């Protein structure tokens, strides 16, 4: 049972797919660059010091947009911007306010808080291994890390500002213009700002848990008996968690209604697609470092991992779009505890 | 093996790129001699029936409901001049972000002659709609604007953005507040690919002659946007979440426009 997943066999297929996708993307970009006379932004010579990602064992190489190769200078700049409240209207909220590194890039709040104490509508998602996400936000409404930058900046309940005004601030700043010049060979711009932050977010890779020791490094003593039992439930028919929390990052990036409610205050994916069949569906989150990212669900409504396991054990609340995989699991108290213990061994050392 | 693959892929890519470039130059129309073309501008004005619009007055819909305006902008693209024989002269890659504060929009050089009219779309085509808006220089209408006219939470442009306030009282008795608005927000953010709206003004002939730069006057009547929309109750749409209302409003867009003599 356990041996089946020994090498994340799926990765091989996935990395080929990623290669093909990135080749196609490059191809399209090359045509664009070679034919278009008015290439809007000078893309050449901005990768001063190429940065090589430290890919965790068993992970594919993520898809990096051809107009935003990773460089150390861009990453440094992106990191500084990420933790700088200069991005918010009153300079009080930074990206890092809700995505805190010591909390696996979440804030441990039910719903995140923006400027003037304004309360948003959703739980801050983790940014770890976000380089692999095929879309952003709980409902998948944004396609790239670069464009995602606008989301929290524009949102009334988050930073409530305007990216063009941020650029004006950065142009007047004593140190930022030189940092942009170094990283992009141009002054601060919307293009460069979004690229820098995305570069920093792409290097946030992690797979350094006891579970990785157990699975990838063949350290059979890395997990306790209870954790191993929990893993068996996770991957087996009984729990069937692995169905959605699949592969190296413990998500298949699908949208599903997990039966949290019968009637949702937030329609989820349906807000984007307008399809009734997407009502109440949210992206399947990664489970890596899940111990550190309480509370859980898109609205932070479940406080602990025990609550989460209990929710799935009950089979959730009925609705037309509830995923057919969500059904009563009939786990014993001990089995639920084993599952919680397993989830905690996904925490990085 | 992988390396070899990449190498050959690059060769193919480079070859394809050259081919595609050549093709695109081949298919470009033969340039018309300079004397045969003339500069054309659109003069875009906005009214509410007989009144010019502004951000301080009170306006009244054809159904008698009162409203104020705080913002009104829309994208115009896919512009085509309709020739006498019914064929179209496309003005390629031209995107206008029309704002009541700006009247004149240059379309560049077009062939002189008699035209039956003009066609365009309000909004941007689906390919452009889903491109990354950060790739444009700040002077390009498709770049991120302030205030914004691009959705980040469901990526795409807002094709037409109307913002204001409305009086939702039964007897039109509300008075303007300190901010100069009525008791209720009135906004329509119309977007999404399905609401990319064609406008056909092909029955208003005009002539472009070689002697002087041409201007085509197009008027948008905002009150037409509210035809059969009861703004006392139907007053908010981000498109997503209220598609039926957005579709109804977008359906009124073609009736807003007319060519002025």
PDB file of C-alpha atoms in Angstrom, chain B:
ATOM      1  CA  UNK B   1      18.907  13.480 -24.982  1.00  0.00           C
ATOM      2  CA  UNK B   2      17.044  16.183 -23.149  1.00  0.00           C
ATOM      3  CA  UNK B   3      19.675  18.708 -24.163  1.00  0.00           C
ATOM      4  CA  UNK B   4      19.442  17.614 -27.765  1.00  0.00           C
ATOM      5  CA  UNK B   5      15.675  17.950 -27.617  1.00  0.00           C
ATOM      6  CA  UNK B   6      15.944  21.466 -26.320  1.00  0.00           C
ATOM      7  CA  UNK B   7      18.495  22.347 -28.972  1.00  0.00           C
ATOM      8  CA  UNK B   8      16.377  21.077 -31.829  1.00  0.00           C
ATOM      9  CA  UNK B   9      13.333  22.685 -30.289  1.00  0.00           C
ATOM     10  CA  UNK B  10      15.103  26.006 -30.376  1.00  0.00           C
ATOM     11  CA  UNK B  11      16.096  25.561 -34.003  1.00  0.00           C
ATOM     12  CA  UNK B  12      12.520  24.769 -34.913  1.00  0.00           C
ATOM     13  CA  UNK B  13      11.317  27.709 -32.906  1.00  0.00           C
ATOM     14  CA  UNK B  14      13.737  30.083 -34.560  1.00  0.00           C
ATOM     15  CA  UNK B  15      12.789  28.783 -37.997  1.00  0.00           C
ATOM     16  CA  UNK B  16       9.107  29.079 -37.240  1.00  0.00           C
ATOM     17  CA  UNK B  17       9.601  32.581 -35.946  1.00  0.00           C
ATOM     18  CA  UNK B  18      11.288  33.637 -39.200  1.00  0.00           C
ATOM     19  CA  UNK B  19       8.601  31.989 -41.281  1.00  0.00           C
ATOM     20  CA  UNK B  20       5.831  33.596 -39.301  1.00  0.00           C
ATOM     21  CA  UNK B  21       7.438  37.016 -39.620  1.00  0.00           C
ATOM     22  CA  UNK B  22       7.776  36.679 -43.347  1.00  0.00           C
ATOM     23  CA  UNK B  23       4.208  35.556 -43.616  1.00  0.00           C
ATOM     24  CA  UNK B  24       2.907  38.495 -41.665  1.00  0.00           C
ATOM     25  CA  UNK B  25       4.736  40.986 -43.877  1.00  0.00           C
ATOM     26  CA  UNK B  26       3.480  39.164 -46.964  1.00  0.00           C
ATOM     27  CA  UNK B  27      -0.110  39.481 -45.909  1.00  0.00           C
ATOM     28  CA  UNK B  28       0.095  43.158 -45.046  1.00  0.00           C
ATOM     29  CA  UNK B  29      -1.878  45.287 -47.483  1.00  0.00           C
ATOM     30  CA  UNK B  30       0.120  47.208 -50.035  1.00  0.00           C
ATOM     31  CA  UNK B  31       0.676  50.669 -48.575  1.00  0.00           C
ATOM     32  CA  UNK B  32      -1.637  53.228 -50.073  1.00  0.00           C
ATOM     33  CA  UNK B  33       0.228  56.214 -51.575  1.00  0.00           C
ATOM     34  CA  UNK B  34       0.519  59.067 -49.062  1.00  0.00           C
ATOM     35  CA  UNK B  35      -1.729  61.378 -51.064  1.00  0.00           C
ATOM     36  CA  UNK B  36      -4.535  58.832 -50.849  1.00  0.00           C
ATOM     37  CA  UNK B  37      -4.697  58.747 -47.058  1.00  0.00           C
ATOM     38  CA  UNK B  38      -5.769  61.197 -44.433  1.00  0.00           C
ATOM     39  CA  UNK B  39      -5.591  61.411 -40.656  1.00  0.00           C
ATOM     40  CA  UNK B  40      -8.837  60.464 -38.934  1.00  0.00           C
ATOM     41  CA  UNK B  41      -9.814  61.286 -35.367  1.00  0.00           C
ATOM     42  CA  UNK B  42     -12.861  60.295 -33.410  1.00  0.00           C
ATOM     43  CA  UNK B  43     -14.535  63.030 -31.416  1.00  0.00           C
ATOM     44  CA  UNK B  44     -16.261  61.153 -28.611  1.00  0.00           C
ATOM     45  CA  UNK B  45     -18.826  63.013 -26.537  1.00  0.00           C
ATOM     46  CA  UNK B  46     -21.159  61.815 -23.824  1.00  0.00           C
ATOM     47  CA  UNK B  47     -24.620  63.113 -23.038  1.00  0.00           C
ATOM     48  CA  UNK B  48     -27.665  62.181 -20.992  1.00  0.00           C
ATOM     49  CA  UNK B  49     -30.329  62.877 -23.594  1.00  0.00           C
ATOM     50  CA  UNK B  50     -29.962  66.614 -24.264  1.00  0.00           C
ATOM     51  CA  UNK B  51     -27.482  67.403 -21.478  1.00  0.00           C
ATOM     52  CA  UNK B  52     -23.737  67.100 -21.566  1.00  0.00           C
ATOM     53  CA  UNK B  53     -22.618  64.902 -18.721  1.00  0.00           C
ATOM     54  CA  UNK B  54     -20.541  66.113 -15.778  1.00  0.00           C
ATOM     55  CA  UNK B  55     -19.732  64.954 -12.275  1.00  0.00           C
ATOM     56  CA  UNK B  56     -21.801  67.555 -10.408  1.00  0.00           C
ATOM     57  CA  UNK B  57     -25.288  67.668 -11.953  1.00  0.00           C
ATOM     58  CA  UNK B  58     -28.348  65.537 -11.362  1.00  0.00           C
ATOM     59  CA  UNK B  59     -29.536  63.540 -14.368  1.00  0.00           C
ATOM     60  CA  UNK B  60     -32.826  61.754 -14.928  1.00  0.00           C
ATOM     61  CA  UNK B  61     -33.339  58.466 -16.733  1.00  0.00           C
ATOM     62  CA  UNK B  62     -36.014  58.155 -19.395  1.00  0.00           C
ATOM     63  CA  UNK B  63     -38.045  56.298 -16.747  1.00  0.00           C
ATOM     64  CA  UNK B  64     -37.797  59.312 -14.453  1.00  0.00           C
ATOM     65  CA  UNK B  65     -35.240  58.091 -11.893  1.00  0.00           C
ATOM     66  CA  UNK B  66     -32.580  60.526 -10.713  1.00  0.00           C
ATOM     67  CA  UNK B  67     -28.850  59.772 -10.693  1.00  0.00           C
ATOM     68  CA  UNK B  68     -25.429  61.374 -10.516  1.00  0.00           C
ATOM     69  CA  UNK B  69     -22.200  60.375 -12.252  1.00  0.00           C
ATOM     70  CA  UNK B  70     -18.798  59.885 -10.648  1.00  0.00           C
ATOM     71  CA  UNK B  71     -17.132  57.946 -13.443  1.00  0.00           C
ATOM     72  CA  UNK B  72     -17.814  56.796 -16.983  1.00  0.00           C
ATOM     73  CA  UNK B  73     -15.178  55.110 -19.142  1.00  0.00           C
ATOM     74  CA  UNK B  74     -15.219  52.401 -21.790  1.00  0.00           C
ATOM     75  CA  UNK B  75     -12.899  50.638 -24.191  1.00  0.00           C
ATOM     76  CA  UNK B  76     -13.423  50.896 -27.939  1.00  0.00           C
ATOM     77  CA  UNK B  77     -11.606  48.429 -30.204  1.00  0.00           C
ATOM     78  CA  UNK B  78     -11.956  46.401 -33.402  1.00  0.00           C
ATOM     79  CA  UNK B  79     -12.669  49.664 -35.245  1.00  0.00           C
ATOM     80  CA  UNK B  80     -13.652  49.260 -38.906  1.00  0.00           C
ATOM     81  CA  UNK B  81     -14.661  51.835 -41.482  1.00  0.00           C
ATOM     82  CA  UNK B  82     -17.472  50.550 -43.715  1.00  0.00           C
ATOM     83  CA  UNK B  83     -16.817  51.253 -47.379  1.00  0.00           C
ATOM     84  CA  UNK B  84     -19.483  51.991 -49.948  1.00  0.00           C
ATOM     85  CA  UNK B  85     -19.286  48.448 -51.286  1.00  0.00           C
ATOM     86  CA  UNK B  86     -20.000  47.118 -47.806  1.00  0.00           C
ATOM     87  CA  UNK B  87     -16.486  45.835 -47.180  1.00  0.00           C
ATOM     88  CA  UNK B  88     -14.575  46.998 -44.126  1.00  0.00           C
ATOM     89  CA  UNK B  89     -11.321  48.864 -43.661  1.00  0.00           C
ATOM     90  CA  UNK B  90      -9.995  47.656 -40.306  1.00  0.00           C
ATOM     91  CA  UNK B  91      -8.004  49.977 -38.065  1.00  0.00           C
ATOM     92  CA  UNK B  92      -5.865  47.292 -36.503  1.00  0.00           C
ATOM     93  CA  UNK B  93      -4.491  47.205 -32.984  1.00  0.00           C
ATOM     94  CA  UNK B  94      -6.235  50.393 -31.941  1.00  0.00           C
ATOM     95  CA  UNK B  95      -7.607  50.419 -28.415  1.00  0.00           C
ATOM     96  CA  UNK B  96      -9.279  53.553 -27.104  1.00  0.00           C
ATOM     97  CA  UNK B  97     -10.128  54.130 -23.471  1.00  0.00           C
ATOM     98  CA  UNK B  98     -12.865  56.713 -23.821  1.00  0.00           C
ATOM     99  CA  UNK B  99     -13.232  59.154 -20.969  1.00  0.00           C
ATOM    100  CA  UNK B 100     -15.623  62.153 -21.006  1.00  0.00           C
ATOM    101  CA  UNK B 101     -12.696  64.409 -20.098  1.00  0.00           C
ATOM    102  CA  UNK B 102     -11.016  63.669 -23.421  1.00  0.00           C
ATOM    103  CA  UNK B 103     -12.818  64.371 -26.691  1.00  0.00           C
ATOM    104  CA  UNK B 104     -10.354  63.511 -29.423  1.00  0.00           C
ATOM    105  CA  UNK B 105      -8.931  60.064 -30.233  1.00  0.00           C
ATOM    106  CA  UNK B 106      -6.534  59.736 -33.141  1.00  0.00           C
ATOM    107  CA  UNK B 107      -6.989  56.700 -35.389  1.00  0.00           C
ATOM    108  CA  UNK B 108      -4.040  57.466 -37.682  1.00  0.00           C
ATOM    109  CA  UNK B 109      -4.019  57.463 -41.477  1.00  0.00           C
ATOM    110  CA  UNK B 110      -6.942  55.963 -43.368  1.00  0.00           C
ATOM    111  CA  UNK B 111      -7.729  55.890 -47.106  1.00  0.00           C
ATOM    112  CA  UNK B 112      -9.666  58.902 -48.381  1.00  0.00           C
ATOM    113  CA  UNK B 113     -13.101  58.249 -49.835  1.00  0.00           C
ATOM    114  CA  UNK B 114     -16.774  57.921 -49.095  1.00  0.00           C
ATOM    115  CA  UNK B 115     -17.789  55.634 -46.274  1.00  0.00           C
ATOM    116  CA  UNK B 116     -21.140  54.231 -45.236  1.00  0.00           C
ATOM    117  CA  UNK B 117     -20.216  54.395 -41.603  1.00  0.00           C
ATOM    118  CA  UNK B 118     -18.164  52.820 -38.830  1.00  0.00           C
ATOM    119  CA  UNK B 119     -18.313  49.693 -36.722  1.00  0.00           C
ATOM    120  CA  UNK B 120     -16.488  48.969 -33.496  1.00  0.00           C
ATOM    121  CA  UNK B 121     -16.776  46.940 -30.335  1.00  0.00           C
ATOM    122  CA  UNK B 122     -17.090  48.181 -26.802  1.00  0.00           C
ATOM    123  CA  UNK B 123     -14.550  46.165 -24.834  1.00  0.00           C
ATOM    124  CA  UNK B 124     -11.437  44.273 -25.855  1.00  0.00           C
ATOM    125  CA  UNK B 125     -11.133  40.976 -27.724  1.00  0.00           C
ATOM    126  CA  UNK B 126     -10.705  37.810 -25.704  1.00  0.00           C
ATOM    127  CA  UNK B 127      -7.001  37.412 -26.536  1.00  0.00           C
ATOM    128  CA  UNK B 128      -6.152  40.910 -25.334  1.00  0.00           C
ATOM    129  CA  UNK B 129      -8.580  40.578 -22.456  1.00  0.00           C
ATOM    130  CA  UNK B 130      -6.551  37.748 -20.939  1.00  0.00           C
ATOM    131  CA  UNK B 131      -3.102  39.157 -21.550  1.00  0.00           C
ATOM    132  CA  UNK B 132      -1.018  40.427 -18.670  1.00  0.00           C
ATOM    133  CA  UNK B 133      -1.786  44.176 -18.463  1.00  0.00           C
ATOM    134  CA  UNK B 134       1.631  44.938 -16.949  1.00  0.00           C
ATOM    135  CA  UNK B 135       3.410  44.405 -20.269  1.00  0.00           C
ATOM    136  CA  UNK B 136       2.182  47.724 -21.681  1.00  0.00           C
ATOM    137  CA  UNK B 137       3.940  51.054 -21.221  1.00  0.00           C
ATOM    138  CA  UNK B 138       1.983  53.362 -18.938  1.00  0.00           C
ATOM    139  CA  UNK B 139       0.862  55.531 -21.881  1.00  0.00           C
ATOM    140  CA  UNK B 140      -0.966  52.593 -23.499  1.00  0.00           C
ATOM    141  CA  UNK B 141      -4.737  52.505 -22.771  1.00  0.00           C
ATOM    142  CA  UNK B 142      -4.359  48.792 -22.012  1.00  0.00           C
ATOM    143  CA  UNK B 143      -1.874  49.450 -19.189  1.00  0.00           C
ATOM    144  CA  UNK B 144      -3.109  49.415 -15.607  1.00  0.00           C
ATOM    145  CA  UNK B 145      -5.079  52.642 -15.122  1.00  0.00           C
ATOM    146  CA  UNK B 146      -5.698  54.875 -12.137  1.00  0.00           C
ATOM    147  CA  UNK B 147      -8.406  54.443 -11.069  1.00  0.00           C
ATOM    148  CA  UNK B 148      -8.298  50.878 -12.269  1.00  0.00           C
ATOM    149  CA  UNK B 149     -10.400  49.459 -15.068  1.00  0.00           C
ATOM    150  CA  UNK B 150      -8.999  45.924 -14.915  1.00  0.00           C
ATOM    151  CA  UNK B 151     -10.196  43.124 -12.653  1.00  0.00           C
ATOM    152  CA  UNK B 152      -7.512  41.328 -10.667  1.00  0.00           C
ATOM    153  CA  UNK B 153      -9.871  38.864  -8.961  1.00  0.00           C
ATOM    154  CA  UNK B 154     -11.185  37.467 -12.229  1.00  0.00           C
ATOM    155  CA  UNK B 155      -8.519  38.611 -14.576  1.00  0.00           C
ATOM    156  CA  UNK B 156      -9.722  40.769 -17.458  1.00  0.00           C
ATOM    157  CA  UNK B 157     -10.643  44.290 -18.465  1.00  0.00           C
ATOM    158  CA  UNK B 158     -13.779  46.121 -17.436  1.00  0.00           C
ATOM    159  CA  UNK B 159     -15.190  46.959 -20.870  1.00  0.00           C
ATOM    160  CA  UNK B 160     -17.502  49.691 -19.699  1.00  0.00           C
ATOM    161  CA  UNK B 161     -17.467  51.250 -16.273  1.00  0.00           C
ATOM    162  CA  UNK B 162     -20.270  53.490 -15.103  1.00  0.00           C
ATOM    163  CA  UNK B 163     -20.201  54.731 -11.514  1.00  0.00           C
ATOM    164  CA  UNK B 164     -22.476  57.133  -9.723  1.00  0.00           C
ATOM    165  CA  UNK B 165     -25.324  57.307  -7.242  1.00  0.00           C
ATOM    166  CA  UNK B 166     -29.086  57.046  -7.530  1.00  0.00           C
ATOM    167  CA  UNK B 167     -32.147  58.175  -5.657  1.00  0.00           C
ATOM    168  CA  UNK B 168     -33.988  55.018  -4.629  1.00  0.00           C
ATOM    169  CA  UNK B 169     -36.823  56.776  -2.800  1.00  0.00           C
ATOM    170  CA  UNK B 170     -40.291  56.205  -4.257  1.00  0.00           C
ATOM    171  CA  UNK B 171     -40.995  59.855  -4.902  1.00  0.00           C
ATOM    172  CA  UNK B 172     -37.509  61.017  -5.941  1.00  0.00           C
ATOM    173  CA  UNK B 173     -37.247  62.905  -2.653  1.00  0.00           C
ATOM    174  CA  UNK B 174     -33.661  62.149  -1.611  1.00  0.00           C
ATOM    175  CA  UNK B 175     -31.323  65.115  -1.369  1.00  0.00           C
ATOM    176  CA  UNK B 176     -27.673  65.102  -2.341  1.00  0.00           C
ATOM    177  CA  UNK B 177     -25.319  64.271   0.519  1.00  0.00           C
ATOM    178  CA  UNK B 178     -22.096  66.067   1.374  1.00  0.00           C
ATOM    179  CA  UNK B 179     -20.283  64.030  -1.239  1.00  0.00           C
ATOM    180  CA  UNK B 180     -22.709  65.231  -3.886  1.00  0.00           C
ATOM    181  CA  UNK B 181     -24.420  61.880  -4.244  1.00  0.00           C
ATOM    182  CA  UNK B 182     -27.779  60.229  -3.628  1.00  0.00           C
ATOM    183  CA  UNK B 183     -28.599  57.590  -1.032  1.00  0.00           C
ATOM    184  CA  UNK B 184     -27.553  54.573  -3.105  1.00  0.00           C
ATOM    185  CA  UNK B 185     -24.587  53.542  -5.206  1.00  0.00           C
ATOM    186  CA  UNK B 186     -25.242  53.058  -8.903  1.00  0.00           C
ATOM    187  CA  UNK B 187     -22.547  51.153 -10.731  1.00  0.00           C
ATOM    188  CA  UNK B 188     -22.187  48.892 -13.727  1.00  0.00           C
ATOM    189  CA  UNK B 189     -18.826  47.265 -14.329  1.00  0.00           C
ATOM    190  CA  UNK B 190     -19.456  45.439 -17.581  1.00  0.00           C
ATOM    191  CA  UNK B 191     -16.886  42.911 -18.722  1.00  0.00           C
ATOM    192  CA  UNK B 192     -16.150  39.259 -19.510  1.00  0.00           C
ATOM    193  CA  UNK B 193     -15.603  37.922 -23.037  1.00  0.00           C
ATOM    194  CA  UNK B 194     -19.266  37.146 -23.643  1.00  0.00           C
ATOM    195  CA  UNK B 195     -20.189  40.843 -23.271  1.00  0.00           C
ATOM    196  CA  UNK B 196     -17.696  42.116 -25.873  1.00  0.00           C
ATOM    197  CA  UNK B 197     -20.320  44.209 -27.619  1.00  0.00           C
ATOM    198  CA  UNK B 198     -20.460  45.115 -31.330  1.00  0.00           C
ATOM    199  CA  UNK B 199     -21.688  48.582 -32.290  1.00  0.00           C
ATOM    200  CA  UNK B 200     -22.864  49.153 -35.854  1.00  0.00           C
ATOM    201  CA  UNK B 201     -23.063  52.725 -37.141  1.00  0.00           C
ATOM    202  CA  UNK B 202     -22.931  51.787 -40.819  1.00  0.00           C
ATOM    203  CA  UNK B 203     -25.884  53.883 -41.946  1.00  0.00           C
ATOM    204  CA  UNK B 204     -24.319  57.304 -41.355  1.00  0.00           C
ATOM    205  CA  UNK B 205     -22.313  58.205 -44.432  1.00  0.00           C
ATOM    206  CA  UNK B 206     -19.262  60.413 -44.220  1.00  0.00           C
ATOM    207  CA  UNK B 207     -16.476  61.445 -46.530  1.00  0.00           C
ATOM    208  CA  UNK B 208     -12.774  61.626 -45.863  1.00  0.00           C
ATOM    209  CA  UNK B 209     -11.055  63.893 -48.343  1.00  0.00           C
ATOM    210  CA  UNK B 210      -7.399  64.511 -48.980  1.00  0.00           C
ATOM    211  CA  UNK B 211      -7.457  68.241 -48.276  1.00  0.00           C
ATOM    212  CA  UNK B 212      -7.786  68.265 -44.491  1.00  0.00           C
ATOM    213  CA  UNK B 213      -7.629  65.981 -41.462  1.00  0.00           C
ATOM    214  CA  UNK B 214     -10.960  64.300 -40.794  1.00  0.00           C
ATOM    215  CA  UNK B 215     -12.941  64.103 -37.583  1.00  0.00           C
ATOM    216  CA  UNK B 216     -15.844  61.777 -37.019  1.00  0.00           C
ATOM    217  CA  UNK B 217     -18.169  62.875 -34.216  1.00  0.00           C
ATOM    218  CA  UNK B 218     -19.626  60.032 -32.178  1.00  0.00           C
ATOM    219  CA  UNK B 219     -21.994  60.666 -29.329  1.00  0.00           C
ATOM    220  CA  UNK B 220     -22.813  58.271 -26.492  1.00  0.00           C
ATOM    221  CA  UNK B 221     -26.161  58.833 -24.799  1.00  0.00           C
ATOM    222  CA  UNK B 222     -25.806  57.482 -21.278  1.00  0.00           C
ATOM    223  CA  UNK B 223     -29.574  57.368 -20.740  1.00  0.00           C
ATOM    224  CA  UNK B 224     -29.816  54.703 -23.420  1.00  0.00           C
ATOM    225  CA  UNK B 225     -27.648  52.485 -21.205  1.00  0.00           C
ATOM    226  CA  UNK B 226     -30.503  52.490 -18.694  1.00  0.00           C
ATOM    227  CA  UNK B 227     -33.281  51.546 -21.130  1.00  0.00           C
ATOM    228  CA  UNK B 228     -35.618  49.161 -19.304  1.00  0.00           C
ATOM    229  CA  UNK B 229     -33.220  49.113 -16.349  1.00  0.00           C
ATOM    230  CA  UNK B 230     -34.994  50.273 -13.202  1.00  0.00           C
ATOM    231  CA  UNK B 231     -32.069  51.901 -11.446  1.00  0.00           C
ATOM    232  CA  UNK B 232     -34.048  52.194  -8.219  1.00  0.00           C
ATOM    233  CA  UNK B 233     -33.681  48.441  -7.819  1.00  0.00           C
ATOM    234  CA  UNK B 234     -31.259  47.331 -10.543  1.00  0.00           C
ATOM    235  CA  UNK B 235     -28.289  49.471  -9.618  1.00  0.00           C
ATOM    236  CA  UNK B 236     -25.214  47.317  -8.988  1.00  0.00           C
ATOM    237  CA  UNK B 237     -23.362  44.872 -11.167  1.00  0.00           C
ATOM    238  CA  UNK B 238     -19.743  43.735 -11.236  1.00  0.00           C
ATOM    239  CA  UNK B 239     -20.910  41.441 -14.070  1.00  0.00           C
ATOM    240  CA  UNK B 240     -19.767  38.424 -12.073  1.00  0.00           C
ATOM    241  CA  UNK B 241     -22.442  37.619  -9.529  1.00  0.00           C
ATOM    242  CA  UNK B 242     -25.138  39.509 -11.473  1.00  0.00           C
ATOM    243  CA  UNK B 243     -24.709  38.384 -15.048  1.00  0.00           C
ATOM    244  CA  UNK B 244     -28.384  38.828 -16.049  1.00  0.00           C
ATOM    245  CA  UNK B 245     -28.332  42.534 -15.144  1.00  0.00           C
ATOM    246  CA  UNK B 246     -24.905  43.037 -16.736  1.00  0.00           C
ATOM    247  CA  UNK B 247     -26.165  41.340 -19.897  1.00  0.00           C
ATOM    248  CA  UNK B 248     -29.215  43.596 -19.960  1.00  0.00           C
ATOM    249  CA  UNK B 249     -27.069  46.714 -19.561  1.00  0.00           C
ATOM    250  CA  UNK B 250     -24.565  45.500 -22.163  1.00  0.00           C
ATOM    251  CA  UNK B 251     -27.469  44.828 -24.513  1.00  0.00           C
ATOM    252  CA  UNK B 252     -28.209  48.563 -24.387  1.00  0.00           C
ATOM    253  CA  UNK B 253     -24.663  49.556 -25.363  1.00  0.00           C
ATOM    254  CA  UNK B 254     -25.219  49.405 -29.172  1.00  0.00           C
ATOM    255  CA  UNK B 255     -28.158  51.821 -28.849  1.00  0.00           C
ATOM    256  CA  UNK B 256     -26.090  54.447 -27.017  1.00  0.00           C
ATOM    257  CA  UNK B 257     -24.061  55.557 -29.986  1.00  0.00           C
ATOM    258  CA  UNK B 258     -24.812  57.802 -32.917  1.00  0.00           C
ATOM    259  CA  UNK B 259     -22.774  59.710 -35.465  1.00  0.00           C
ATOM    260  CA  UNK B 260     -23.254  63.470 -35.311  1.00  0.00           C
ATOM    261  CA  UNK B 261     -23.124  65.611 -38.439  1.00  0.00           C
TER     262      UNK B 261
END
